[in-house]
CSV table of C-alpha atoms in Angstrom, one decimal:
chain,number,residue,atom,x,y,z
A,21,LEU,CA,-15.3,-15.4,-1.3
A,22,LYS,CA,-12.7,-17.5,-1.7
A,23,MET,CA,-8.8,-16.7,-3.2
A,24,ASN,CA,-8.8,-19.4,-5.9
A,25,ARG,CA,-7.1,-17.4,-8.3
A,26,ASN,CA,-3.7,-17.3,-9.4
A,27,GLU,CA,-3.4,-13.6,-9.9
A,28,VAL,CA,-4.0,-11.1,-6.9
A,29,GLN,CA,-4.2,-7.1,-7.0
A,30,ILE,CA,-2.5,-4.9,-4.5
A,31,LEU,CA,-3.5,-1.0,-4.9
A,32,THR,CA,-1.5,1.1,-2.3
A,33,TRP,CA,-2.2,5.1,-2.1
A,34,LYS,CA,-1.0,7.7,-0.1
A,35,VAL,CA,-4.2,10.0,-0.2
A,36,GLY,CA,-3.3,13.0,1.5
A,37,CYS,CA,-6.4,13.5,3.1
A,38,THR,CA,-6.6,17.4,4.5
A,39,MET,CA,-9.1,19.7,4.6
A,40,ASP,CA,-9.1,20.2,1.2
A,41,MET,CA,-10.7,17.0,0.3
A,42,LYS,CA,-14.1,18.1,2.0
A,43,THR,CA,-13.8,22.0,0.9
A,44,GLU,CA,-12.5,21.2,-2.8
A,45,PRO,CA,-15.7,19.7,-4.7
A,46,ASN,CA,-13.7,17.4,-7.4
A,47,ARG,CA,-11.4,16.0,-5.1
A,48,LEU,CA,-13.7,13.4,-3.7
A,49,PRO,CA,-15.7,12.2,-6.4
A,50,SER,CA,-12.7,11.9,-8.6
A,51,PHE,CA,-10.5,9.8,-5.7
A,52,LEU,CA,-14.0,7.5,-5.7
A,53,SER,CA,-14.4,6.8,-9.1
A,54,THR,CA,-10.6,6.1,-9.9
A,55,LEU,CA,-11.1,3.5,-6.9
A,56,ARG,CA,-14.0,2.2,-8.4
A,57,ALA,CA,-12.4,2.1,-11.8
A,58,ASN,CA,-9.5,-0.3,-10.1
A,59,ASN,CA,-11.1,-3.3,-9.0
A,60,THR,CA,-8.5,-4.8,-6.6
A,61,ASP,CA,-8.1,-7.5,-4.1
A,62,PHE,CA,-6.3,-5.4,-1.6
A,63,LEU,CA,-6.3,-1.4,-0.9
A,64,ALA,CA,-3.7,-0.3,1.1
A,65,LEU,CA,-4.7,3.6,2.1
A,66,GLN,CA,-2.1,6.1,4.1
A,67,ASP,CA,-2.5,9.8,5.3
A,68,VAL,CA,-6.2,9.5,5.3
A,69,ASN,CA,-8.7,10.3,8.6
A,70,ILE,CA,-12.2,8.9,10.0
A,71,TRP,CA,-13.9,11.5,7.5
A,72,LEU,CA,-12.7,9.7,4.7
A,73,ILE,CA,-13.1,6.2,6.1
A,74,ASP,CA,-16.8,7.1,6.9
A,75,GLN,CA,-17.1,8.3,3.1
A,76,LEU,CA,-16.0,4.8,1.9
A,77,LEU,CA,-18.0,2.9,4.4
A,78,SER,CA,-21.0,4.7,3.1
A,79,LEU,CA,-21.0,3.5,-0.4
A,80,GLU,CA,-22.7,0.1,-1.0
A,81,TRP,CA,-20.6,-0.8,-4.1
A,82,PHE,CA,-17.2,-0.5,-1.6
A,83,THR,CA,-18.2,-2.6,1.1
A,84,GLU,CA,-19.3,-5.4,-1.0
A,85,ARG,CA,-15.8,-5.1,-2.7
A,86,PHE,CA,-14.2,-4.8,0.5
A,87,PRO,CA,-16.3,-6.5,3.2
A,88,PHE,CA,-12.9,-6.8,5.4
A,89,SER,CA,-10.5,-4.2,6.8
A,90,SER,CA,-8.6,-2.8,9.7
A,91,VAL,CA,-11.1,-0.1,10.8
A,92,PHE,CA,-12.8,-1.9,13.4
A,93,LEU,CA,-10.6,-3.7,16.0
A,94,GLY,CA,-11.5,-4.7,19.3
A,95,GLY,CA,-15.3,-3.4,18.5
A,96,LYS,CA,-14.4,0.2,17.9
A,97,LYS,CA,-13.4,2.2,14.8
A,98,THR,CA,-9.8,2.5,14.5
A,99,LEU,CA,-6.9,4.6,12.6
A,100,SER,CA,-3.7,3.4,13.2
A,101,ASN,CA,-0.7,5.7,11.7
A,102,LYS,CA,-3.3,7.2,9.8
A,103,SER,CA,-3.5,4.3,7.5
A,104,VAL,CA,-6.3,1.9,6.6
A,105,PHE,CA,-6.5,-1.8,5.2
A,106,PHE,CA,-9.2,-2.8,3.0
A,107,SER,CA,-9.6,-6.8,1.5
A,108,LYS,CA,-11.8,-8.8,-0.6
A,109,HIS,CA,-10.9,-11.9,1.3
A,110,SER,CA,-11.1,-12.9,4.8
A,111,ILE,CA,-8.6,-11.5,7.0
A,112,ASP,CA,-7.1,-14.1,9.5
A,113,HIS,CA,-5.5,-11.7,11.6
A,114,ILE,CA,-4.2,-8.0,12.7
A,115,GLU,CA,-1.1,-6.9,14.2
A,116,LEU,CA,-0.1,-3.6,15.3
A,117,HIS,CA,3.6,-2.7,15.9
A,118,GLN,CA,4.5,0.3,17.7
A,119,GLY,CA,7.9,2.2,16.4
A,120,TYR,CA,10.1,4.1,18.8
A,121,ASP,CA,8.1,7.1,19.0
A,122,GLY,CA,4.7,6.0,19.0
A,123,SER,CA,4.1,5.5,15.1
A,124,VAL,CA,2.6,2.1,14.5
A,125,PHE,CA,2.6,-0.3,11.2
A,126,SER,CA,0.1,-2.8,10.7
A,127,LEU,CA,0.5,-6.5,9.6
A,128,ILE,CA,-2.5,-8.2,8.0
A,129,LYS,CA,-2.3,-11.9,7.6
A,130,ILE,CA,-4.7,-13.6,5.0
A,131,LYS,CA,-5.0,-17.6,4.9
A,132,PHE,CA,-3.9,-18.3,0.9
A,133,LYS,CA,-3.0,-21.6,-1.0
A,134,GLY,CA,-2.1,-23.2,2.5
A,135,ARG,CA,0.2,-20.3,3.3
A,136,ASN,CA,-0.1,-16.8,5.1
A,137,PHE,CA,0.1,-14.1,3.0
A,138,GLN,CA,0.9,-11.1,4.9
A,139,ILE,CA,0.8,-7.5,4.1
A,140,ALA,CA,2.5,-4.9,6.3
A,141,ASN,CA,0.8,-1.5,5.4
A,142,VAL,CA,3.6,1.2,5.5
A,143,ASN,CA,3.4,4.7,6.4
A,144,LEU,CA,6.9,6.3,7.1
A,145,PRO,CA,7.1,10.2,7.9
A,146,GLU,CA,8.2,12.5,5.5
A,147,GLY,CA,10.7,15.1,5.2
A,148,VAL,CA,14.4,15.7,5.3
A,149,SER,CA,14.2,16.3,9.2
A,150,SER,CA,12.6,12.8,9.5
A,151,ALA,CA,15.4,10.7,8.0
A,152,ASN,CA,16.5,9.3,11.4
A,153,LYS,CA,12.9,8.3,12.4
A,154,ARG,CA,12.5,6.8,8.8
A,155,MET,CA,15.4,5.1,9.7
A,156,ASP,CA,14.7,3.5,12.8
A,157,ASP,CA,11.1,2.4,11.9
A,158,SER,CA,12.4,0.7,8.6
A,159,LYS,CA,14.7,-1.3,10.8
A,160,LEU,CA,12.1,-2.3,13.4
A,161,MET,CA,9.7,-3.6,10.3
A,162,CYS,CA,12.7,-5.6,9.0
A,163,SER,CA,13.4,-7.0,12.6
A,164,VAL,CA,9.8,-8.1,12.8
A,165,LEU,CA,9.4,-9.6,9.0
A,166,CYS,CA,12.7,-11.3,9.4
A,167,LYS,CA,11.5,-13.4,12.1
A,168,ILE,CA,8.6,-14.6,10.0
A,169,PRO,CA,9.3,-17.9,8.3
A,170,ALA,CA,9.9,-17.8,4.5
A,171,TYR,CA,8.8,-21.7,4.2
A,172,SER,CA,5.2,-21.1,5.4
A,173,ASP,CA,4.8,-16.9,4.9
A,174,ASP,CA,4.6,-14.9,1.7
A,175,ILE,CA,5.1,-11.1,2.6
A,176,VAL,CA,4.1,-7.9,0.8
A,177,LEU,CA,5.5,-4.3,2.3
A,178,ALA,CA,3.1,-1.6,0.5
A,179,GLY,CA,2.6,2.1,1.1
A,180,SER,CA,4.4,5.5,1.8
A,181,PHE,CA,8.2,4.8,2.3
A,182,GLU,CA,9.1,8.5,1.7
A,183,PHE,CA,12.6,7.6,0.3
A,184,ALA,CA,13.8,7.8,-3.2
A,185,PRO,CA,15.4,4.9,-4.9
A,186,ARG,CA,19.3,5.0,-4.9
A,187,GLN,CA,19.1,8.3,-3.1
A,188,HIS,CA,18.6,7.8,0.2
A,189,PRO,CA,20.6,5.6,2.9
A,190,GLU,CA,16.9,3.8,3.9
A,191,CYS,CA,17.4,2.1,0.6
A,192,SER,CA,20.0,0.0,2.1
A,193,ILE,CA,17.5,-1.8,4.4
A,194,PHE,CA,15.1,-2.9,1.9
A,195,SER,CA,18.2,-4.3,-0.2
A,196,PRO,CA,17.6,-6.8,-3.3
A,197,LEU,CA,19.3,-9.4,-1.5
A,198,PHE,CA,16.1,-9.9,0.7
A,199,PHE,CA,13.4,-7.7,-0.9
A,200,THR,CA,12.2,-7.4,-4.4
A,201,ASP,CA,10.7,-3.8,-5.6
A,202,ALA,CA,7.7,-4.9,-7.9
A,203,TRP,CA,7.9,-2.1,-9.7
A,204,LEU,CA,11.4,-2.2,-11.1
A,205,ALA,CA,10.6,-5.9,-11.6
A,206,VAL,CA,8.5,-5.4,-14.5
A,207,LYS,CA,8.7,-1.8,-15.4
A,208,GLN,CA,11.8,0.3,-17.1
A,209,ASP,CA,10.2,3.9,-16.4
A,210,ASP,CA,10.9,5.9,-13.2
A,211,GLY,CA,7.5,5.3,-11.7
A,212,PHE,CA,7.2,8.9,-9.9
A,213,THR,CA,4.3,8.9,-7.2
A,214,ARG,CA,5.0,12.4,-7.0
A,215,ASP,CA,5.3,14.6,-9.8
A,216,PRO,CA,4.4,18.1,-10.0
A,217,THR,CA,4.5,18.3,-14.2
A,218,GLU,CA,2.1,15.4,-14.0
A,219,ASN,CA,-0.5,16.6,-10.9
A,220,LYS,CA,-1.5,19.9,-10.4
A,221,LEU,CA,-2.0,19.2,-6.6
A,222,CYS,CA,1.5,18.0,-5.8
A,223,THR,CA,4.0,20.6,-4.6
A,224,ALA,CA,7.2,18.7,-4.4
A,225,GLU,CA,10.2,20.5,-6.0
A,226,MET,CA,11.1,17.3,-8.4
A,227,ALA,CA,9.5,14.3,-9.3
A,228,GLN,CA,10.2,11.1,-7.1
A,229,ARG,CA,9.3,7.7,-6.7
A,230,LEU,CA,8.4,7.8,-3.2
A,231,ASP,CA,6.0,4.8,-2.9
A,232,TYR,CA,6.4,1.2,-3.3
A,233,CYS,CA,5.3,-2.3,-3.1
A,234,PHE,CA,8.6,-4.8,-1.8
A,235,LEU,CA,8.3,-8.4,-1.8
A,236,ARG,CA,9.7,-11.2,0.1
A,237,THR,CA,8.5,-14.3,-1.4
A,238,GLY,CA,9.3,-17.3,-3.5
A,239,MET,CA,5.6,-18.2,-4.7
A,240,TRP,CA,4.4,-14.9,-5.9
A,241,SER,CA,5.9,-12.8,-8.7
A,242,PRO,CA,5.1,-9.4,-10.2
A,243,CYS,CA,3.6,-9.5,-13.6
A,244,ALA,CA,2.1,-6.1,-14.1
A,245,ALA,CA,2.3,-2.3,-12.4
A,246,ARG,CA,0.9,0.6,-13.2
A,247,LEU,CA,0.2,4.2,-11.4
A,248,VAL,CA,-3.2,5.2,-10.4
A,249,GLY,CA,-4.6,8.7,-10.5
A,250,PRO,CA,-5.8,11.0,-13.2
A,251,GLY,CA,-3.2,13.4,-14.6
A,252,LYS,CA,-3.3,16.9,-16.1
A,253,LYS,CA,-6.5,16.7,-18.0
A,254,ARG,CA,-8.9,15.6,-15.1
A,255,SER,CA,-9.0,16.7,-11.4
A,256,PRO,CA,-6.3,14.7,-9.4
A,257,PRO,CA,-8.0,13.4,-6.2
A,258,SER,CA,-4.8,13.3,-4.5
A,259,PRO,CA,-1.1,15.1,-4.6
A,260,ASN,CA,0.1,11.6,-4.8
A,261,PHE,CA,-0.4,8.5,-7.3
A,262,GLY,CA,-1.3,5.2,-6.2
A,263,VAL,CA,0.2,2.1,-7.1
A,264,ARG,CA,-0.9,-0.7,-8.4
A,265,ILE,CA,0.7,-4.1,-8.7
A,266,THR,CA,-0.3,-7.4,-9.6
A,267,LEU,CA,1.1,-10.7,-8.1
A,268,ARG,CA,0.8,-14.3,-10.1
A,269,TYR,CA,1.2,-17.6,-8.2
A,270,ASN,CA,4.2,-19.6,-9.2
A,271,GLN,CA,2.2,-23.0,-9.0
A,272,GLU,CA,5.3,-25.0,-9.9
A,273,LYS,CA,7.8,-23.3,-7.5
A,274,LYS,CA,8.8,-24.8,-4.4
A,275,LEU,CA,10.5,-23.4,-1.5
């Protein structure tokens, strides 16, 4: 399948795959039906386990939609940092970068329009007690990404960052001077991905946006964004909402 369109969609979702996913009869069907209704080019999932991956890989519609993934590395099934990446389009290369205490973030490279389209699947630790670790891991990510040349590569960071806009010091690392927050580029609302008033599975004390899609590219622009996941009226598949971003290629723009 060739990437010959000028728009691509990315869905990032912190699933929260606990034992409840097995024992609550509505969660898995709700999750799968939501995924099936969102036909994206790339799917970045966080907080998943091998059981859920096996459920996905057993579905014909899913494997036909996403024939490429980060699941099998070195000939064996791999789950790095409880995260997995699926793609409609051929993956050229996958790098795993280890953090200071063993955590890992993956960097997936896809060849597109004569350039390298690189997506980092991010799953930073949650909670107030993990703030220093989030800061260290964020700095590590940026130190890796800053070495990638902008003249040949486009970078997307998608996933669970676990800090709220303008509220935590980690925000300064992903400064608007270097990264575009795709949600804010096209939306005026808060985009809460953890919202106890809209999601009965969410146990957070207050609504927050903790999941992002950051861009470092002059060749792609966000043109649409929305949250993914049923709200009050349906059985929610996850305590968190996913984020779906559409990017449009700037055909006439030159770096």
